[in-house]
mmCIF file of C-alpha atoms in Angstrom:
data_model
loop_
_atom_site.group_PDB
_atom_site.id
_atom_site.type_symbol
_atom_site.label_atom_id
_atom_site.label_comp_id
_atom_site.label_asym_id
_atom_site.label_seq_id
_atom_site.Cartn_x
_atom_site.Cartn_y
_atom_site.Cartn_z
ATOM 1 C CA MET P 670 202.660 104.106 138.493
ATOM 2 C CA THR P 671 199.038 105.308 138.142
ATOM 3 C CA ASN P 672 198.050 101.765 137.393
ATOM 4 C CA LEU P 673 199.933 100.467 140.491
ATOM 5 C CA THR P 674 198.171 103.026 142.716
ATOM 6 C CA ILE P 675 194.673 102.121 141.331
ATOM 7 C CA SER P 676 195.423 98.248 141.597
ATOM 8 C CA ARG P 677 196.667 98.840 145.282
ATOM 9 C CA SER P 678 193.570 100.879 146.438
ATOM 10 C CA TYR P 679 191.391 98.389 144.554
ATOM 11 C CA SER P 680 192.833 95.494 146.380
ATOM 12 C CA LEU P 681 192.629 97.270 149.756
ATOM 13 C CA ASN P 682 189.026 97.992 149.205
ATOM 14 C CA ARG P 683 188.491 94.345 148.658
ATOM 15 C CA LEU P 684 190.663 93.434 151.624
ATOM 16 C CA LEU P 685 189.360 95.798 154.210
ATOM 17 C CA PRO P 686 185.968 94.029 154.560
ATOM 18 C CA LEU P 687 187.569 90.740 154.858
ATOM 19 C CA ILE P 688 189.948 91.944 157.618
ATOM 20 C CA LEU P 689 187.158 93.426 159.582
ATOM 21 C CA ALA P 690 185.148 90.200 159.316
ATOM 22 C CA ILE P 691 188.189 88.194 160.633
ATOM 23 C CA MET P 692 188.527 90.791 163.467
ATOM 24 C CA LEU P 693 184.803 90.364 164.257
ATOM 25 C CA GLY P 694 185.407 86.475 164.393
ATOM 26 C CA VAL P 695 188.487 86.927 166.706
ATOM 27 C CA SER P 696 186.413 89.145 169.067
ATOM 28 C CA VAL P 697 183.642 86.583 169.237
ATOM 29 C CA LEU P 698 186.104 83.849 170.031
ATOM 30 C CA ALA P 699 187.891 85.973 172.719
ATOM 31 C CA VAL P 700 184.748 86.207 174.509
ATOM 32 C CA ALA P 701 183.227 82.853 174.123
ATOM 33 C CA GLY P 702 186.410 80.931 174.365
ATOM 34 C CA HIS P 703 188.999 82.766 176.375
ATOM 35 C CA ALA P 704 187.589 85.608 178.492
ATOM 36 C CA GLN P 705 187.884 84.499 182.032
ATOM 37 C CA SER P 706 185.116 86.534 183.854
ATOM 38 C CA PRO P 707 183.482 84.051 186.352
ATOM 39 C CA THR P 708 180.016 84.300 184.860
ATOM 40 C CA LEU P 709 181.228 83.808 181.231
ATOM 41 C CA HIS P 710 183.444 80.956 182.372
ATOM 42 C CA GLY P 711 180.669 79.133 184.250
ATOM 43 C CA ALA P 712 178.393 79.569 181.231
ATOM 44 C CA ALA P 713 180.820 78.650 178.592
ATOM 45 C CA HIS P 714 182.503 75.830 180.841
ATOM 46 C CA ASP P 715 181.313 72.693 179.032
ATOM 47 C CA THR P 716 181.597 74.038 175.553
ATOM 48 C CA ARG P 717 185.168 75.322 176.125
ATOM 49 C CA HIS P 718 186.139 71.826 177.562
ATOM 50 C CA ALA P 719 184.433 70.126 174.591
ATOM 51 C CA THR P 720 186.105 72.320 171.976
ATOM 52 C CA GLY P 721 189.601 72.254 173.209
ATOM 53 C CA PHE P 722 190.063 75.745 174.689
ATOM 54 C CA PRO P 723 192.392 75.913 177.721
ATOM 55 C CA CYS P 724 189.711 76.481 180.298
ATOM 56 C CA HIS P 725 190.723 76.757 184.074
ATOM 57 C CA MET G 309 181.431 91.686 150.479
ATOM 58 C CA PHE G 310 181.416 92.212 154.209
ATOM 59 C CA THR G 311 177.716 91.869 154.508
ATOM 60 C CA ARG G 312 178.041 88.615 152.359
ATOM 61 C CA VAL G 313 180.802 87.243 154.460
ATOM 62 C CA VAL G 314 179.102 88.017 157.725
ATOM 63 C CA ILE G 315 175.791 86.539 156.769
ATOM 64 C CA SER G 316 177.092 83.416 155.288
ATOM 65 C CA ALA G 317 179.100 82.926 158.585
ATOM 66 C CA LEU G 318 176.317 83.608 160.668
ATOM 67 C CA PHE G 319 174.169 80.864 158.996
ATOM 68 C CA ALA G 320 176.929 78.545 158.843
ATOM 69 C CA GLY G 321 178.072 79.031 162.327
ATOM 70 C CA CYS G 322 174.581 78.578 163.739
ATOM 71 C CA ILE G 323 174.181 75.350 161.890
ATOM 72 C CA ALA G 324 177.567 73.876 162.774
ATOM 73 C CA GLY G 325 177.349 75.080 166.259
ATOM 74 C CA LEU G 326 173.950 73.683 166.885
ATOM 75 C CA ALA G 327 174.967 70.276 165.332
ATOM 76 C CA GLY G 328 178.231 70.377 167.128
ATOM 77 C CA GLY G 329 176.415 71.287 170.421
ATOM 78 C CA LEU G 330 173.890 68.586 170.133
ATOM 79 C CA LEU G 331 176.533 65.864 169.488
ATOM 80 C CA GLN G 332 178.422 67.383 172.367
ATOM 81 C CA LEU G 333 175.521 66.962 174.735
ATOM 82 C CA PHE G 334 174.737 63.487 173.580
ATOM 83 C CA PHE G 335 178.403 62.146 173.397
ATOM 84 C CA VAL G 336 180.675 64.450 175.368
ATOM 85 C CA GLN G 337 178.517 65.807 178.164
ATOM 86 C CA PRO G 338 177.793 62.205 179.860
ATOM 87 C CA VAL G 339 181.731 61.687 180.062
ATOM 88 C CA LEU G 340 182.335 65.236 181.298
ATOM 89 C CA LEU G 341 179.624 64.932 184.143
ATOM 90 C CA HIS G 342 181.018 61.568 185.060
ATOM 91 C CA ALA G 343 184.390 63.041 185.273
ATOM 92 C CA GLU G 344 183.237 65.885 187.569
ATOM 93 C CA LEU G 345 182.066 63.379 190.117
ATOM 94 C CA TYR G 346 185.716 62.448 190.602
ATOM 95 C CA GLU G 347 186.715 66.231 190.474
ATOM 96 C CA THR G 348 184.337 67.008 193.287
ATOM 97 C CA GLY G 349 185.226 63.720 195.185
ATOM 98 C CA GLN G 350 181.804 62.187 195.060
ATOM 99 C CA LEU G 351 183.682 59.342 193.343
ATOM 100 C CA THR G 352 187.124 58.396 194.028
ATOM 101 C CA HIS G 353 189.636 56.476 191.745
ATOM 102 C CA PHE G 354 191.157 53.552 193.839
ATOM 103 C CA GLY G 355 189.574 54.827 196.967
ATOM 104 C CA SER G 356 187.603 52.836 199.614
ATOM 105 C CA SER G 357 184.231 54.174 197.947
ATOM 106 C CA SER G 358 185.529 53.207 194.591
ATOM 107 C CA SER G 359 183.188 53.438 191.805
ATOM 108 C CA ALA G 360 181.271 50.300 190.947
ATOM 109 C CA ASP G 361 179.406 52.120 188.453
ATOM 110 C CA THR G 362 181.501 52.393 185.242
ATOM 111 C CA HIS G 363 178.859 53.682 182.938
ATOM 112 C CA HIS G 364 178.405 57.349 182.145
ATOM 113 C CA THR G 365 174.826 57.232 183.514
ATOM 114 C CA ASP G 366 175.134 59.643 186.470
ATOM 115 C CA SER G 367 174.220 62.630 184.092
ATOM 116 C CA THR G 368 171.523 64.859 185.422
ATOM 117 C CA PHE G 369 169.579 66.846 182.730
ATOM 118 C CA ASP G 370 170.131 70.593 183.581
ATOM 119 C CA LEU G 371 168.283 72.660 180.997
ATOM 120 C CA THR G 372 169.907 76.017 181.662
ATOM 121 C CA ARG G 373 173.319 74.452 181.463
ATOM 122 C CA ASP G 374 172.648 72.532 178.386
ATOM 123 C CA LEU G 375 171.110 75.571 176.638
ATOM 124 C CA LEU G 376 174.074 77.764 177.609
ATOM 125 C CA SER G 377 176.351 74.956 175.975
ATOM 126 C CA LEU G 378 174.366 75.266 172.841
ATOM 127 C CA GLY G 379 174.445 78.889 172.748
ATOM 128 C CA PHE G 380 178.210 79.007 173.236
ATOM 129 C CA SER G 381 178.737 76.304 170.839
ATOM 130 C CA MET G 382 176.890 78.370 168.259
ATOM 131 C CA ALA G 383 178.844 81.561 169.284
ATOM 132 C CA ILE G 384 182.271 79.734 168.973
ATOM 133 C CA TYR G 385 181.442 78.318 165.420
ATOM 134 C CA VAL G 386 180.027 81.729 164.264
ATOM 135 C CA GLY G 387 183.432 83.055 165.299
ATOM 136 C CA TYR G 388 185.219 80.478 163.480
ATOM 137 C CA GLY G 389 182.966 80.708 160.474
ATOM 138 C CA LEU G 390 183.591 84.506 160.198
ATOM 139 C CA ILE G 391 187.459 83.882 159.841
ATOM 140 C CA ILE G 392 187.047 80.925 157.623
ATOM 141 C CA THR G 393 184.480 82.532 155.184
ATOM 142 C CA ALA G 394 186.675 85.761 154.991
ATOM 143 C CA LEU G 395 189.799 83.452 154.112
ATOM 144 C CA MET G 396 187.545 81.777 151.459
ATOM 145 C CA ALA G 397 186.561 85.165 150.175
ATOM 146 C CA PHE G 398 190.168 86.166 150.134
ATOM 147 C CA ARG G 399 191.163 83.135 148.237
ATOM 148 C CA LEU G 400 188.417 83.695 145.577
ATOM 149 C CA ASP G 401 189.675 87.311 145.074
ATOM 150 C CA ASN G 402 193.174 86.308 144.499
ATOM 151 C CA ASP G 403 193.212 82.938 142.680
ATOM 152 C CA ASP G 404 193.015 83.312 138.869
ATOM 153 C CA THR G 405 192.853 79.622 138.420
ATOM 154 C CA ILE G 406 189.393 79.409 140.123
ATOM 155 C CA SER G 407 187.422 79.722 137.140
ATOM 156 C CA LEU G 408 183.838 79.291 138.507
ATOM 157 C CA ARG G 409 184.413 81.873 141.130
ATOM 158 C CA ILE G 410 182.973 79.738 143.896
ATOM 159 C CA ILE G 411 184.388 77.264 146.327
ATOM 160 C CA SER G 412 182.507 73.989 145.688
ATOM 161 C CA HIS G 413 180.967 72.290 148.884
ATOM 162 C CA ARG G 414 183.468 69.419 148.609
ATOM 163 C CA GLN G 415 186.387 71.963 148.737
ATOM 164 C CA GLY G 416 184.349 73.562 151.568
ATOM 165 C CA MET G 417 184.479 70.179 153.542
ATOM 166 C CA ILE G 418 188.231 70.292 153.127
ATOM 167 C CA TRP G 419 188.561 73.752 154.270
ATOM 168 C CA GLY G 420 186.370 72.640 157.346
ATOM 169 C CA LEU G 421 188.795 69.721 158.030
ATOM 170 C CA ALA G 422 191.752 71.907 157.664
ATOM 171 C CA GLY G 423 190.102 74.177 160.418
ATOM 172 C CA PHE G 424 189.625 71.335 162.685
ATOM 173 C CA ILE G 425 193.281 70.457 162.246
ATOM 174 C CA ALA G 426 194.549 74.023 162.792
ATOM 175 C CA VAL G 427 192.351 74.978 165.831
ATOM 176 C CA GLN G 428 191.491 71.687 167.469
ATOM 177 C CA PHE G 429 193.521 68.821 166.484
ATOM 178 C CA ALA G 430 197.271 70.521 166.420
ATOM 179 C CA PRO G 431 196.548 72.086 169.947
ATOM 180 C CA SER G 432 195.289 68.835 171.242
ATOM 181 C CA PHE G 433 198.606 67.191 170.185
ATOM 182 C CA GLY G 434 200.435 69.366 173.035
ATOM 183 C CA LEU G 435 197.405 70.111 175.284
ATOM 184 C CA PRO G 436 194.935 67.245 175.210
ATOM 185 C CA PRO G 437 191.214 68.066 175.643
ATOM 186 C CA GLU G 438 191.124 68.824 179.366
ATOM 187 C CA VAL G 439 188.882 66.574 181.373
ATOM 188 C CA PRO G 440 187.495 68.370 184.315
ATOM 189 C CA GLY G 441 189.856 67.998 187.324
ATOM 190 C CA VAL G 442 192.985 67.527 185.309
ATOM 191 C CA ALA G 443 196.386 68.748 186.400
ATOM 192 C CA SER G 444 197.668 71.769 184.434
ATOM 193 C CA THR G 445 199.851 74.588 184.492
ATOM 194 C CA SER G 446 199.040 78.349 184.510
ATOM 195 C CA LEU G 447 196.188 79.359 182.278
ATOM 196 C CA GLU G 448 197.990 82.094 180.707
ATOM 197 C CA ALA G 449 200.938 79.919 179.352
ATOM 198 C CA ARG G 450 198.508 77.488 177.932
ATOM 199 C CA GLN G 451 196.426 80.100 176.168
ATOM 200 C CA ILE G 452 199.629 81.741 174.622
ATOM 201 C CA TRP G 453 200.865 78.085 173.530
ATOM 202 C CA TRP G 454 197.474 77.344 172.173
ATOM 203 C CA LEU G 455 197.120 80.600 170.235
ATOM 204 C CA ALA G 456 200.766 80.434 168.723
ATOM 205 C CA THR G 457 200.054 76.697 167.589
ATOM 206 C CA VAL G 458 196.863 77.645 166.027
ATOM 207 C CA LEU G 459 198.278 80.510 164.155
ATOM 208 C CA ALA G 460 201.420 78.518 163.059
ATOM 209 C CA THR G 461 199.393 75.505 162.019
ATOM 210 C CA ALA G 462 196.861 77.501 160.057
ATOM 211 C CA PHE G 463 199.673 79.316 158.254
ATOM 212 C CA GLY G 464 201.392 76.087 157.473
ATOM 213 C CA ILE G 465 198.323 74.490 156.087
ATOM 214 C CA TRP G 466 197.657 77.504 153.924
ATOM 215 C CA LEU G 467 201.166 77.264 152.560
ATOM 216 C CA ILE G 468 200.808 73.614 151.754
ATOM 217 C CA ALA G 469 197.312 74.205 150.080
ATOM 218 C CA PHE G 470 198.413 77.167 148.041
ATOM 219 C CA GLY G 471 202.312 77.369 147.993
ATOM 220 C CA ARG G 472 203.819 76.466 144.560
ATOM 221 C CA THR G 473 207.473 75.943 145.466
ATOM 222 C CA PRO G 474 209.351 73.293 147.487
ATOM 223 C CA ILE G 475 210.817 75.862 149.799
ATOM 224 C CA VAL G 476 207.357 77.131 150.740
ATOM 225 C CA PHE G 477 206.269 73.559 151.504
ATOM 226 C CA ALA G 478 209.510 73.082 153.772
ATOM 227 C CA LEU G 479 208.585 76.179 155.520
ATOM 228 C CA ALA G 480 205.027 75.019 156.031
ATOM 229 C CA ILE G 481 206.290 71.782 157.487
ATOM 230 C CA LEU G 482 208.672 73.565 160.005
ATOM 231 C CA LEU G 483 205.775 75.956 160.963
ATOM 232 C CA ILE G 484 203.550 73.001 161.741
ATOM 233 C CA LEU G 485 206.354 71.177 163.682
ATOM 234 C CA ALA G 486 207.670 74.051 165.609
ATOM 235 C CA PRO G 487 205.011 74.369 168.357
ATOM 236 C CA HIS G 488 205.491 70.630 169.302
ATOM 237 C CA VAL G 489 209.247 70.652 169.157
ATOM 238 C CA ILE G 490 209.253 73.691 171.387
ATOM 239 C CA GLY G 491 206.555 71.887 173.515
ATOM 240 C CA ALA G 492 203.470 72.844 175.422
ATOM 241 C CA PRO G 493 203.406 73.991 178.953
ATOM 242 C CA GLU G 494 203.224 70.864 181.125
ATOM 243 C CA PRO G 495 202.201 70.480 184.655
ATOM 244 C CA GLN G 496 205.000 69.737 187.277
ATOM 245 C CA ILE G 497 202.777 67.227 189.209
ATOM 246 C CA LEU G 498 200.332 64.738 187.750
ATOM 247 C CA GLN G 499 197.450 64.645 190.162
ATOM 248 C CA GLY G 500 194.287 64.373 188.228
ATOM 249 C CA PRO G 501 191.716 62.524 190.237
ATOM 250 C CA VAL G 502 189.787 61.228 187.102
ATOM 251 C CA PRO G 503 190.538 57.671 185.933
ATOM 252 C CA PRO G 504 192.598 57.339 182.677
ATOM 253 C CA GLU G 505 189.762 55.570 181.010
ATOM 254 C CA ILE G 506 187.342 58.304 181.364
ATOM 255 C CA ALA G 507 190.057 61.150 180.442
ATOM 256 C CA SER G 508 190.882 59.296 177.340
ATOM 257 C CA HIS G 509 187.315 58.870 176.390
ATOM 258 C CA PHE G 510 186.616 62.348 176.883
ATOM 259 C CA ALA G 511 189.621 63.360 174.635
ATOM 260 C CA SER G 512 188.560 61.074 171.771
ATOM 261 C CA ARG G 513 184.936 62.141 171.999
ATOM 262 C CA ALA G 514 185.841 65.971 172.126
ATOM 263 C CA LEU G 515 188.035 65.503 168.884
ATOM 264 C CA GLY G 516 185.530 63.534 167.082
ATOM 265 C CA VAL G 517 182.700 65.853 167.794
ATOM 266 C CA GLY G 518 184.858 68.864 167.055
ATOM 267 C CA MET G 519 185.767 67.271 163.540
ATOM 268 C CA ALA G 520 182.186 66.683 162.647
ATOM 269 C CA ALA G 521 181.250 70.099 163.618
ATOM 270 C CA TRP G 522 184.171 71.820 161.554
ATOM 271 C CA ILE G 523 183.367 69.656 158.362
ATOM 272 C CA ILE G 524 179.784 70.888 158.566
ATOM 273 C CA LEU G 525 181.089 74.558 159.221
ATOM 274 C CA GLY G 526 183.345 74.318 156.099
ATOM 275 C CA LEU G 527 180.409 72.690 154.137
ATOM 276 C CA CYS G 528 178.009 75.489 155.016
ATOM 277 C CA CYS G 529 180.436 78.466 154.733
ATOM 278 C CA SER G 530 181.082 77.491 151.113
ATOM 279 C CA TYR G 531 177.466 76.798 150.418
ATOM 280 C CA PHE G 532 176.200 80.261 151.720
ATOM 281 C CA LEU G 533 179.113 82.103 150.249
ATOM 282 C CA ALA G 534 178.340 80.585 146.831
ATOM 283 C CA GLN G 535 174.700 81.740 146.813
ATOM 284 C CA PRO G 536 173.942 84.437 144.216
ATOM 285 C CA ASP G 537 173.631 87.757 145.653
ATOM 286 C CA PRO G 538 170.732 89.733 144.584
ATOM 287 C CA ASN G 539 172.606 93.051 145.375
ATOM 288 C CA ASN G 540 175.510 91.956 143.403
ATOM 289 C CA ASP G 541 178.299 93.366 145.770
#
């Protein structure tokens, strides 16, 4: 039981930074690829079309 | 580990985004600008003022627009880089069969190719790269289908790569097929003003440039992640 707890907390410690990194990546993509504010859309327009995001 | 993943992804994403952005400006942008002339009505397809000029030479150099495209290309690939580097690190943590504790640059290129298939090729199978002016359905429906397809395909590819039983393999194929069997949202009326020659050229160029950028991304992520860490986290 003790071993199991230690092993779990160890793997959570390893996992948490990776989950944070993925969340950071998703936020960057949400802003650069999907957010629909007119300014952002105008600026990112060509890249969104070229990288296959649904744009308009 | 967080610092290591983030720094690797930043470097890799900037390199891949810059390379992809330059390829985009050189190969995709002329086609896109040509299509915009039809979108805005300056040229018409089968019209009285039908275009005699079939070359993509109408492009005007717009520094602000092109720099913004480069910047956003780098941002998008940093975003993808963060996700793919974190998944690589997860794989390194959880696979006892990886003896050297690194992902080689050759494997990195396969990671990049798999990423391209998951986020660009698979969604394109249902929603082709959109040339400006193309007819389409509501943006929200397409974004939902796009996201679901990316997640299902990525998970399916992961299961094919790392699963060990036939059932997992079968589940992976179902996951990859499902979005396309369900079908992407399609427009009711087809009314795009852009000639099919330009639209298909745009699609093939966008996919080709995307594949190149993704392979560079996978290569660079694995390279930077494998660098020795002075702080030994």
